[in-house]
Structures are given as structure tokens and as C-alpha cells.
């Protein structure tokens, strides 16, 4: 599983130099205390929203490559919030409580909300509430449905109700710094599909500004020896455990096909090395990337229209071909909206890129070109020819083939 780790406030607090040291320390602490298993935790009242809004939000987040925890099961047994749930909340970077009409009727929801707000205070977890078809006023001032539910609870759990009220007030208020949320009725004129898009966008940008994997976005940090060695370590761990190396051109497929394939491979319990931004990495990473390819059992290059414009993609491809020659490593190319014939015969769209590379990397360029042409003759999948371009069918085929090959290689 691709664990993400966090640096808080990296984007906002200057000066960067001082920060690199603090960030590293914070990172070390976090690394030991909190494993980030999930990106997002969805907390909601099942009967109100499970089959509609939550389902839509969940699938949209997953499709965007976000790792989501959704408590999809029946209510927990016993009186306490289960330790797994608590651990899941604490392992998340962002919690989205969806406060709906019947939310306060469930003592589980309320207990969960208390834990969420605690985690927000103690561990700095981001909380982005969605107020789903409810009035903020009712929640904050205890009126309407919310007051009714809380009064009922008062008879049975008098000790807890005060805490629940406080959590409800906190989640609605600007009292807690960093809390932002949406009111479904007034966001995008009540258009829920738009609301889902907005929430997904916000989540992605939050993950981007806090993700350790985006560290290279802060070049000054990269000059910090500690961060660098941490990154090295991080990469090393993934490298040793990957079975499949996925290479793709970020601008073409990162948010679509590659993300989807990655999710499905992981769901099939296949360990994937998915470097989502090699172009930003410094040179020192190159060697490690090559090592990673060498240690994988299968390489999957997703050759797309702009693949050749990236020298990183070409370097990876060349390495794959080399590993096939020296170690018989398997390569499963996906020709994503490109034609292998065009590749083999160097159609102008690719030729242009190679000509540019030749100016800057005259020594390497010929090797890249050879590898590129060679891969064109490998057996793979042409996306447009599979199930009329239905990408989910293609993903199924790829996952099936990878599983089969991995199984065979074990026996
Ligand atoms: C990708 O390639 C197409 C055509 O070859 C070009 O028009 C487009 O600008 C490229 N996109 C990027 C992000 O490089
Ligand atoms: C790579 O090498 C092995 C063994 O030499 C071979 O069986 C395999 O088909 C080759 N090609 C690809 C594309 O994997």
C-alpha cells in the first residue's frame, strides 16, 4: 500500500530554509507515531446518505486516486468506538463528516464526531465537513431535529451529551482554525454533482500541499541532506516490495487511466511502484528508479501521445528493455491511444520529440529511440482496439494478465 505522509503547513510558512529542518523533525515524529494509511475518512449517517451522496463522493474520490476509508458496515458492536475505527480516523489526513438531517440521532455518529474533533486538535488532521441539506443554525444553536435528538439522548447518556454538543458546535464554527466546509443547498445552487467535484478538488489540493511524496515541489528541501536520505529510504522501501513498475506520462494519463489501473492492481493485492512525478525529481533519483525497475517482476509502460516528450519516460523504457534482455523481465506495454505502427516507423509526432532530445542529450537519445521502436513490436494492448475503447475492460485484462504472470512466477 502506498502510504502517504504529511508535512503540515509546508506551503504556507516561510522561510523555507528553517522549515526544512523543522519539517524533517516533524516528519520523523509523525512517522513513528502515526502511520498514514488512508488519505480520507468519510463519516456519515448511513440511512441518510449512504446510497446517494456518500456513494457518489466515495467513487469520485477513489477514481481520482484517493485512498478512502468509508465505514460501510453495520454499527459497531459494544458501547465504544472500535479501536480499528479510531485507528482509521487517526491514520487519515483528511476527515469529511457529512452532517445530515438524522445525523444527531445516532450516538455512533456523535461519538465519532467527538473523536474526529479531538484528532483535529491533537494531530492536526484536516476536517472538511459537508452540511447535507441541514441548517447550520439548527446545529449550532440546538434547534429543530438536532435539538430533538440531543434531548432524547440526554435521558440515556447524560454524561456524553455535553461533549456531543461541543463537537457539533465546533464542526459548524470558524472557531477551530483551518475548518472549512460546504453547505449542500447553497454550494453550486444545490447541484450535488458539482459539490462532489468541488470537494474532490479541495481534497486533491490539500493532499498535494501536504504530501511527502510531493516533496520535490520544494526544491530547497531537496538540498537538505536529511530529507534526501529520508526520500531515499522511502523509495527503497517501495522498491524492495514492488512487483510491478508502472511507467506513464503524467500529463496524459496520471489523473485518468494510470490512476485507475493503479487502483485496480492494488485492489488485486499486487504491489505496484507508481511514481507519480518522476519529472520533478532530481538526478540522484535516476539510479534508484532504475534499480526499482530491475527489482520488479513486470514492467508496464503506458505509451501515450506525449510519452516521448519526457526523457524520464524514455529512460525508464530503455531500462525496461535492458532488463528484458539481461534478466528476461516481462514487459506489458499498453498503447494508449497510440498506434504501434506509428511508433515503429517514427511518425512525425514522435520524431519531433526525439529531435529535441537529441540537441540536449545527444549521447542518450539513440538508445531511447531504439528502445521505443523495440517496444512497439512487443505484445501488448492497444487501448482503442479493446472493447471499443472501454478502458475499464482494458484494465480488467491487464490486471488479469499480471495476476496470472505473478502466480506462474511463484510456482
Ligand atoms: C501532447 O501532444 C499534443 C500533440 O502531440 C500536443 O498538442 C500537446 O500540447 C501535448 N501536451 C503536453 C501537455 O505536452
Ligand atoms: C522478455 O524476455 C523473456 C525471456 O527472454 C521473454 O520470454 C519475453 O517474452 C520477453 N519480452 C517481453 C515483452 O516481455
Short mmCIF file of C-alpha atoms and ligand atoms in Angstrom, two decimals:
data_model
loop_
_atom_site.label_atom_id
_atom_site.label_comp_id
_atom_site.label_asym_id
_atom_site.label_seq_id
_atom_site.Cartn_x
_atom_site.Cartn_y
_atom_site.Cartn_z
CA UNK A 1 0.00 0.00 0.00
CA UNK A 2 1.24 3.36 -0.91
CA UNK A 3 1.40 5.21 2.37
CA UNK A 4 1.35 8.91 2.19
CA UNK A 5 2.95 11.03 4.76
CA UNK A 6 2.46 14.59 5.71
CA UNK A 7 4.26 17.79 6.29
CA UNK A 8 1.93 20.26 7.81
CA UNK A 9 1.73 23.78 6.58
CA UNK A 10 4.67 23.35 4.31
CA UNK A 11 3.15 25.52 1.69
CA UNK A 12 2.24 28.36 3.96
CA UNK A 13 5.04 29.00 6.40
CA UNK A 14 8.15 30.78 5.25
CA UNK A 15 11.10 30.76 5.43
CA UNK A 16 11.77 27.52 3.72
CA UNK A 17 15.30 27.05 4.89
CA UNK A 18 14.42 26.91 8.53
CA UNK A 19 11.43 24.88 7.63
CA UNK A 20 13.36 22.10 6.04
CA UNK A 21 14.88 21.23 9.38
CA UNK A 22 11.62 21.55 11.31
CA UNK A 23 9.80 19.63 8.65
CA UNK A 24 12.23 16.82 8.88
CA UNK A 25 11.86 16.63 12.63
CA UNK A 26 8.11 16.76 12.43
CA UNK A 27 8.25 14.10 9.81
CA UNK A 28 10.30 11.84 11.98
CA UNK A 29 7.89 12.26 14.84
CA UNK A 30 4.89 11.63 12.68
CA UNK A 31 6.48 8.68 11.06
CA UNK A 32 6.91 6.96 14.35
CA UNK A 33 3.63 7.91 15.91
CA UNK A 34 1.09 7.89 13.12
CA UNK A 35 1.02 5.69 10.10
CA UNK A 36 -0.95 7.40 7.30
CA UNK A 37 -2.88 4.53 5.93
CA UNK A 38 -5.68 6.49 4.35
CA UNK A 39 -5.98 9.85 2.73
CA UNK A 40 -9.60 10.47 3.57
CA UNK A 41 -12.09 9.20 6.13
CA UNK A 42 -15.78 9.59 5.40
CA UNK A 43 -18.03 9.84 8.42
CA UNK A 44 -21.76 9.81 7.78
CA UNK A 45 -25.16 8.63 8.90
CA UNK A 46 -25.89 5.59 6.78
CA UNK A 47 -29.62 5.76 6.11
CA UNK A 48 -29.49 9.45 5.09
CA UNK A 49 -26.72 9.44 2.58
CA UNK A 50 -25.05 6.07 2.08
CA UNK A 51 -26.70 5.13 -1.17
CA UNK A 52 -26.65 8.55 -2.76
CA UNK A 53 -24.35 11.41 -1.90
CA UNK A 54 -21.76 9.40 0.02
CA UNK A 55 -21.61 6.75 -2.64
CA UNK A 56 -21.08 9.33 -5.32
CA UNK A 57 -18.46 11.16 -3.32
CA UNK A 58 -16.69 7.91 -2.45
CA UNK A 59 -16.48 6.65 -6.02
CA UNK A 60 -15.36 10.06 -7.29
CA UNK A 61 -12.57 10.26 -4.72
CA UNK A 62 -11.40 6.74 -5.50
CA UNK A 63 -11.48 7.48 -9.21
CA UNK A 64 -9.23 10.46 -8.54
CA UNK A 65 -6.72 8.10 -6.95
CA UNK A 66 -7.54 8.99 -3.34
CA UNK A 67 -7.36 6.28 -0.74
CA UNK A 68 -10.65 6.47 1.15
CA UNK A 69 -11.90 4.83 4.30
CA UNK A 70 -15.65 4.51 4.44
CA UNK A 71 -17.23 2.86 7.40
CA UNK A 72 -19.55 0.81 5.33
CA UNK A 73 -20.54 -1.77 7.85
CA UNK A 74 -23.32 -2.04 10.32
CA UNK A 75 -22.98 -0.16 13.57
CA UNK A 76 -20.09 -1.28 15.68
CA UNK A 77 -20.78 -3.74 18.42
CA UNK A 78 -20.37 -2.63 22.00
CA UNK A 79 -20.51 0.80 23.51
CA UNK A 80 -17.16 2.19 22.49
CA UNK A 81 -15.95 3.28 19.10
CA UNK A 82 -13.95 0.29 17.96
CA UNK A 83 -10.18 0.64 18.10
CA UNK A 84 -9.93 -0.06 14.36
CA UNK A 85 -12.22 2.83 13.57
CA UNK A 86 -10.29 5.08 15.85
CA UNK A 87 -7.05 4.00 14.26
CA UNK A 88 -8.53 4.60 10.82
CA UNK A 89 -9.55 8.14 11.77
CA UNK A 90 -6.14 8.86 13.17
CA UNK A 91 -4.39 7.44 10.16
CA UNK A 92 -6.20 9.80 7.79
CA UNK A 93 -5.03 13.11 6.51
CA UNK A 94 -8.49 14.47 5.96
CA UNK A 95 -11.82 13.64 7.55
CA UNK A 96 -15.06 14.56 5.84
CA UNK A 97 -18.02 14.35 8.21
CA UNK A 98 -21.26 14.51 6.29
CA UNK A 99 -23.74 16.09 8.64
CA UNK A 100 -27.23 15.22 7.54
CA UNK A 101 -30.74 15.54 8.90
CA UNK A 102 -30.67 12.39 11.04
CA UNK A 103 -27.01 12.63 11.97
CA UNK A 104 -27.56 13.53 15.61
CA UNK A 105 -29.96 10.65 16.12
CA UNK A 106 -27.07 8.23 16.01
CA UNK A 107 -24.93 8.10 19.09
CA UNK A 108 -22.26 6.43 16.95
CA UNK A 109 -22.07 9.36 14.62
CA UNK A 110 -21.82 11.72 17.56
CA UNK A 111 -19.14 9.67 19.26
CA UNK A 112 -17.23 9.52 16.03
CA UNK A 113 -17.52 13.26 15.62
CA UNK A 114 -16.06 13.79 19.09
CA UNK A 115 -13.07 11.64 18.15
CA UNK A 116 -12.68 13.46 14.86
CA UNK A 117 -12.59 16.84 16.54
CA UNK A 118 -10.11 15.50 19.09
CA UNK A 119 -7.87 14.28 16.29
CA UNK A 120 -8.17 17.65 14.62
CA UNK A 121 -6.98 19.38 17.76
CA UNK A 122 -4.30 16.92 18.76
CA UNK A 123 -2.92 15.67 15.48
CA UNK A 124 -3.83 18.47 13.12
CA UNK A 125 -5.99 16.27 10.91
CA UNK A 126 -7.90 18.39 8.41
CA UNK A 127 -11.68 18.37 8.77
CA UNK A 128 -13.85 19.39 5.82
CA UNK A 129 -17.48 19.00 6.85
CA UNK A 130 -20.31 18.78 4.38
CA UNK A 131 -23.62 20.03 5.75
CA UNK A 132 -26.01 17.98 3.75
CA UNK A 133 -29.46 19.55 3.47
CA UNK A 134 -29.32 20.88 7.02
CA UNK A 135 -29.33 24.36 8.50
CA UNK A 136 -26.17 25.44 10.28
CA UNK A 137 -28.34 27.39 12.64
CA UNK A 138 -30.11 24.23 13.86
CA UNK A 139 -26.85 22.50 14.60
CA UNK A 140 -25.16 25.38 16.29
CA UNK A 141 -27.99 26.62 18.42
CA UNK A 142 -29.55 23.25 19.06
CA UNK A 143 -32.92 23.56 17.46
CA UNK A 144 -35.03 21.51 15.07
CA UNK A 145 -34.09 17.87 14.53
CA UNK A 146 -30.78 18.27 16.24
CA UNK A 147 -32.23 19.54 19.48
CA UNK A 148 -34.88 16.86 19.47
CA UNK A 149 -32.30 14.11 19.05
CA UNK A 150 -29.99 15.53 21.68
CA UNK A 151 -32.81 15.86 24.21
CA UNK A 152 -33.64 12.20 23.69
CA UNK A 153 -30.03 11.21 24.17
CA UNK A 154 -29.91 13.28 27.36
CA UNK A 155 -32.17 10.76 29.08
CA UNK A 156 -29.95 7.80 28.28
CA UNK A 157 -26.40 9.18 28.05
CA UNK A 158 -26.46 12.31 30.16
CA UNK A 159 -22.70 12.24 30.62
CA UNK A 160 -21.87 12.33 26.96
CA UNK A 161 -24.32 14.84 25.55
CA UNK A 162 -22.34 17.91 26.54
CA UNK A 163 -19.35 16.59 24.62
CA UNK A 164 -21.51 15.88 21.60
CA UNK A 165 -22.93 19.39 21.63
CA UNK A 166 -19.47 20.81 21.79
CA UNK A 167 -18.29 18.71 18.84
CA UNK A 168 -21.34 19.79 16.82
CA UNK A 169 -20.69 23.44 17.61
CA UNK A 170 -17.05 23.07 16.72
CA UNK A 171 -17.70 21.44 13.40
CA UNK A 172 -20.00 24.25 12.31
CA UNK A 173 -17.91 27.06 13.58
CA UNK A 174 -14.98 29.06 12.40
CA UNK A 175 -13.83 28.62 15.98
CA UNK A 176 -11.43 25.95 15.01
CA UNK A 177 -8.80 27.20 12.71
CA UNK A 178 -8.45 25.52 9.40
CA UNK A 179 -12.02 24.28 9.30
CA UNK A 180 -13.71 24.77 6.03
CA UNK A 181 -16.84 23.18 4.82
CA UNK A 182 -19.71 23.24 2.41
CA UNK A 183 -23.44 23.66 2.78
CA UNK A 184 -25.02 21.46 0.15
CA UNK A 185 -28.08 23.64 -0.52
CA UNK A 186 -26.07 26.72 -1.36
CA UNK A 187 -22.98 25.23 -2.98
CA UNK A 188 -23.31 25.34 -6.77
CA UNK A 189 -27.03 26.10 -6.32
CA UNK A 190 -27.61 22.74 -4.72
CA UNK A 191 -26.17 20.77 -7.62
CA UNK A 192 -24.71 17.73 -5.88
CA UNK A 193 -22.58 16.60 -8.78
CA UNK A 194 -20.87 19.99 -8.71
CA UNK A 195 -20.50 19.78 -4.95
CA UNK A 196 -18.78 16.41 -5.30
CA UNK A 197 -16.40 17.90 -7.86
CA UNK A 198 -15.59 20.79 -5.56
CA UNK A 199 -14.93 18.50 -2.60
CA UNK A 200 -12.71 16.20 -4.67
CA UNK A 201 -10.77 19.21 -5.97
CA UNK A 202 -10.24 20.54 -2.47
CA UNK A 203 -9.10 17.13 -1.22
CA UNK A 204 -6.62 16.76 -4.06
CA UNK A 205 -5.12 20.18 -3.48
CA UNK A 206 -4.85 19.52 0.25
CA UNK A 207 -3.10 16.22 -0.37
CA UNK A 208 -0.79 17.95 -2.78
CA UNK A 209 0.32 20.63 -0.35
CA UNK A 210 0.87 18.20 2.48
CA UNK A 211 2.13 15.10 0.75
CA UNK A 212 5.63 13.95 1.45
CA UNK A 213 5.67 12.42 -1.98
CA UNK A 214 5.44 15.88 -3.41
CA UNK A 215 8.48 16.99 -1.50
CA UNK A 216 10.36 17.71 -4.73
CA UNK A 217 7.92 20.55 -5.30
CA UNK A 218 10.00 22.37 -2.72
CA UNK A 219 13.39 22.33 -4.34
CA UNK A 220 15.13 23.87 -1.39
CA UNK A 221 14.16 20.90 0.70
CA UNK A 222 15.83 18.62 -1.73
CA UNK A 223 19.16 20.11 -0.88
CA UNK A 224 18.66 19.08 2.69
CA UNK A 225 20.66 16.00 3.34
CA UNK A 226 18.20 14.54 5.84
CA UNK A 227 15.19 14.92 3.67
CA UNK A 228 17.09 13.45 0.82
CA UNK A 229 18.10 10.40 2.74
CA UNK A 230 14.57 10.04 4.03
CA UNK A 231 13.29 10.14 0.50
CA UNK A 232 15.88 7.61 -0.46
CA UNK A 233 14.74 5.34 2.33
CA UNK A 234 11.12 5.79 1.34
CA UNK A 235 11.85 4.88 -2.23
CA UNK A 236 13.99 1.97 -1.16
CA UNK A 237 11.15 0.50 0.85
CA UNK A 238 8.75 0.70 -2.03
CA UNK A 239 11.33 -0.63 -4.43
CA UNK A 240 12.00 -3.76 -2.46
CA UNK A 241 8.35 -4.53 -2.30
CA UNK A 242 7.14 -3.78 -5.79
CA UNK A 243 6.14 -6.49 -8.19
CA UNK A 244 5.05 -4.19 -10.96
CA UNK A 245 6.56 -0.99 -12.23
CA UNK A 246 4.09 1.35 -13.83
CA UNK A 247 5.53 3.97 -16.16
CA UNK A 248 3.32 6.62 -17.65
CA UNK A 249 3.31 10.15 -18.94
CA UNK A 250 1.89 12.32 -16.24
CA UNK A 251 0.13 14.89 -18.39
CA UNK A 252 -1.60 12.20 -20.44
CA UNK A 253 -2.87 9.62 -18.01
CA UNK A 254 -1.95 10.46 -14.43
CA UNK A 255 -5.44 11.54 -13.45
CA UNK A 256 -7.24 9.04 -15.57
CA UNK A 257 -6.12 5.73 -16.95
CA UNK A 258 -2.90 5.30 -14.96
CA UNK A 259 -4.61 6.19 -11.69
CA UNK A 260 -7.44 3.79 -12.42
CA UNK A 261 -5.12 0.95 -13.39
CA UNK A 262 -3.06 1.57 -10.28
CA UNK A 263 -6.11 1.36 -8.04
CA UNK A 264 -7.27 -1.86 -9.64
CA UNK A 265 -3.86 -3.50 -9.43
CA UNK A 266 -3.62 -2.61 -5.77
CA UNK A 267 -7.14 -3.91 -5.19
CA UNK A 268 -5.97 -7.22 -6.68
CA UNK A 269 -3.26 -7.24 -4.00
CA UNK A 270 -0.50 -6.55 -6.47
CA UNK A 271 2.31 -4.38 -5.23
CA UNK A 272 2.89 -1.55 -7.63
CA UNK A 273 5.58 1.04 -7.91
CA UNK A 274 3.75 4.08 -9.14
CA UNK A 275 5.90 7.11 -9.18
CA UNK A 276 3.58 9.84 -9.90
CA UNK A 277 6.04 12.51 -10.72
CA UNK A 278 9.46 11.49 -11.82
CA UNK A 279 9.94 14.59 -13.92
CA UNK A 280 10.27 16.69 -10.79
CA UNK A 281 12.86 14.53 -9.17
CA UNK A 282 16.49 15.36 -9.11
CA UNK A 283 19.12 13.41 -10.90
CA UNK A 284 20.17 11.41 -7.89
CA UNK A 285 16.90 9.56 -8.07
CA UNK A 286 17.58 8.17 -11.50
CA UNK A 287 19.73 5.36 -10.28
CA UNK A 288 17.13 4.33 -7.74
CA UNK A 289 14.41 4.32 -10.33
CA UNK A 290 16.47 2.04 -12.50
CA UNK A 291 17.06 -0.20 -9.52
CA UNK A 292 13.35 -0.33 -8.92
CA UNK A 293 12.68 -1.43 -12.44
CA UNK A 294 15.33 -4.10 -12.12
CA UNK A 295 13.74 -5.42 -8.96
CA UNK A 296 10.23 -5.57 -10.37
CA UNK A 297 8.87 -8.69 -11.99
CA UNK A 298 6.79 -6.93 -14.59
CA UNK A 299 7.01 -3.51 -16.18
CA UNK A 300 4.00 -1.79 -17.65
CA UNK A 301 4.79 1.23 -19.77
CA UNK A 302 1.68 3.17 -20.73
CA UNK A 303 2.76 4.66 -24.04
CA UNK A 304 0.62 7.70 -24.72
CA UNK A 305 0.70 10.59 -27.14
CA UNK A 306 3.18 12.71 -25.19
CA UNK A 307 5.23 9.84 -23.80
CA UNK A 308 8.25 10.68 -25.92
CA UNK A 309 8.33 14.29 -24.78
CA UNK A 310 9.56 13.13 -21.38
CA UNK A 311 13.13 11.98 -21.11
CA UNK A 312 12.24 10.30 -17.84
CA UNK A 313 9.68 8.13 -19.52
CA UNK A 314 12.18 7.25 -22.23
CA UNK A 315 14.88 6.43 -19.72
CA UNK A 316 12.53 4.12 -17.91
CA UNK A 317 11.54 2.47 -21.14
CA UNK A 318 15.13 1.90 -22.14
CA UNK A 319 15.82 0.37 -18.75
CA UNK A 320 12.86 -1.97 -19.12
CA UNK A 321 14.11 -3.20 -22.46
CA UNK A 322 17.54 -3.73 -20.99
CA UNK A 323 16.10 -5.73 -18.10
CA UNK A 324 14.23 -7.89 -20.54
CA UNK A 325 17.43 -8.65 -22.39
CA UNK A 326 19.58 -9.30 -19.37
CA UNK A 327 17.08 -10.88 -17.00
CA UNK A 328 14.14 -11.91 -19.15
CA UNK A 329 11.92 -9.47 -17.33
CA UNK A 330 8.38 -9.19 -18.64
CA UNK A 331 7.17 -6.02 -20.31
CA UNK A 332 3.48 -5.49 -20.94
CA UNK A 333 3.10 -2.33 -22.99
CA UNK A 334 -0.19 -0.51 -23.20
CA UNK A 335 -0.52 1.55 -26.36
CA UNK A 336 -2.77 4.21 -25.01
CA UNK A 337 -4.47 5.93 -27.91
CA UNK A 338 -1.31 5.46 -29.95
CA UNK A 339 -0.57 3.07 -32.75
CA UNK A 340 2.44 0.72 -32.54
CA UNK A 341 2.89 1.08 -36.28
CA UNK A 342 3.44 4.83 -35.83
CA UNK A 343 5.97 4.08 -33.15
CA UNK A 344 7.91 1.61 -35.22
CA UNK A 345 8.00 3.92 -38.20
CA UNK A 346 8.67 7.05 -36.18
CA UNK A 347 5.73 9.13 -37.24
CA UNK A 348 6.29 12.89 -37.12
CA UNK A 349 4.65 13.41 -33.73
CA UNK A 350 7.32 11.23 -32.08
CA UNK A 351 10.11 12.28 -34.40
CA UNK A 352 9.78 15.89 -33.25
CA UNK A 353 10.35 14.93 -29.62
CA UNK A 354 13.38 12.82 -30.41
CA UNK A 355 14.88 15.61 -32.46
CA UNK A 356 14.56 17.93 -29.46
CA UNK A 357 16.09 15.38 -27.13
CA UNK A 358 18.97 14.91 -29.50
CA UNK A 359 20.03 18.51 -29.01
CA UNK A 360 20.15 18.21 -25.24
CA UNK A 361 21.02 14.59 -24.71
CA UNK A 362 22.92 13.52 -27.80
CA UNK A 363 24.53 10.54 -26.11
CA UNK A 364 21.42 9.04 -24.65
CA UNK A 365 18.95 9.79 -27.39
CA UNK A 366 19.78 6.98 -29.79
CA UNK A 367 19.32 4.37 -27.10
CA UNK A 368 15.93 5.80 -26.18
CA UNK A 369 14.86 5.69 -29.78
CA UNK A 370 15.92 2.07 -30.21
CA UNK A 371 14.06 1.03 -27.09
CA UNK A 372 10.97 2.92 -28.17
CA UNK A 373 10.88 1.20 -31.54
CA UNK A 374 11.55 -2.16 -30.00
CA UNK A 375 8.68 -1.87 -27.54
CA UNK A 376 6.37 -1.17 -30.45
CA UNK A 377 6.84 -4.75 -31.59
CA UNK A 378 6.15 -6.28 -28.17
CA UNK A 379 2.87 -7.92 -27.50
CA UNK A 380 0.64 -5.58 -25.56
CA UNK A 381 -2.74 -3.91 -25.67
CA UNK A 382 -3.95 -1.19 -27.97
CA UNK A 383 -6.43 0.74 -25.88
CA UNK A 384 -8.60 1.77 -28.79
CA UNK A 385 -8.99 -1.78 -30.02
CA UNK A 386 -10.10 -3.26 -26.72
CA UNK A 387 -13.85 -3.28 -26.17
CA UNK A 388 -14.35 -0.21 -28.35
CA UNK A 389 -12.05 1.82 -26.18
CA UNK A 390 -13.80 0.91 -22.93
CA UNK A 391 -10.97 1.50 -20.53
CA UNK A 392 -12.43 -0.45 -17.64
CA UNK A 393 -12.38 -3.56 -19.83
CA UNK A 394 -8.77 -2.93 -20.71
CA UNK A 395 -7.90 -2.52 -17.04
CA UNK A 396 -9.54 -5.86 -16.30
CA UNK A 397 -7.47 -7.56 -18.98
CA UNK A 398 -4.24 -6.05 -17.71
CA UNK A 399 -4.93 -6.93 -14.08
CA UNK A 400 -5.88 -10.47 -15.11
CA UNK A 401 -2.69 -10.96 -17.11
CA UNK A 402 -0.47 -9.52 -14.39
CA UNK A 403 -2.08 -11.74 -11.76
CA UNK A 404 -1.60 -14.76 -13.96
CA UNK A 405 2.06 -14.00 -14.62
CA UNK A 406 2.78 -13.36 -10.97
CA UNK A 407 1.10 -16.57 -9.97
CA UNK A 408 3.11 -18.52 -12.54
CA UNK A 409 6.35 -16.95 -11.42
CA UNK A 410 5.69 -18.18 -7.89
CA UNK A 411 5.30 -21.79 -8.85
C1 LIG B 1 0.71 16.45 -26.11
O1 LIG B 1 0.84 16.26 -27.51
C2 LIG B 1 -0.01 17.03 -28.31
C3 LIG B 1 0.17 16.64 -29.76
O2 LIG B 1 1.29 15.92 -29.99
C4 LIG B 1 0.22 18.50 -28.07
O3 LIG B 1 -0.66 19.28 -28.83
C5 LIG B 1 0.04 18.79 -26.59
O4 LIG B 1 0.35 20.13 -26.32
C6 LIG B 1 0.91 17.90 -25.74
N1 LIG B 1 0.59 18.12 -24.35
C7 LIG B 1 1.51 18.32 -23.42
C8 LIG B 1 0.99 18.58 -22.06
O5 LIG B 1 2.69 18.29 -23.67
C1 LIG B 2 11.43 -10.72 -22.39
O1 LIG B 2 12.27 -11.84 -22.15
C2 LIG B 2 11.69 -13.08 -21.92
C3 LIG B 2 12.77 -14.15 -21.79
O2 LIG B 2 13.88 -13.90 -22.54
C4 LIG B 2 10.65 -13.43 -22.92
O3 LIG B 2 10.04 -14.67 -22.67
C5 LIG B 2 9.64 -12.32 -23.01
O4 LIG B 2 8.60 -12.61 -23.87
C6 LIG B 2 10.40 -11.06 -23.40
N1 LIG B 2 9.56 -9.97 -23.86
C7 LIG B 2 8.63 -9.29 -23.18
C8 LIG B 2 7.94 -8.25 -23.95
O5 LIG B 2 8.34 -9.47 -22.05
#
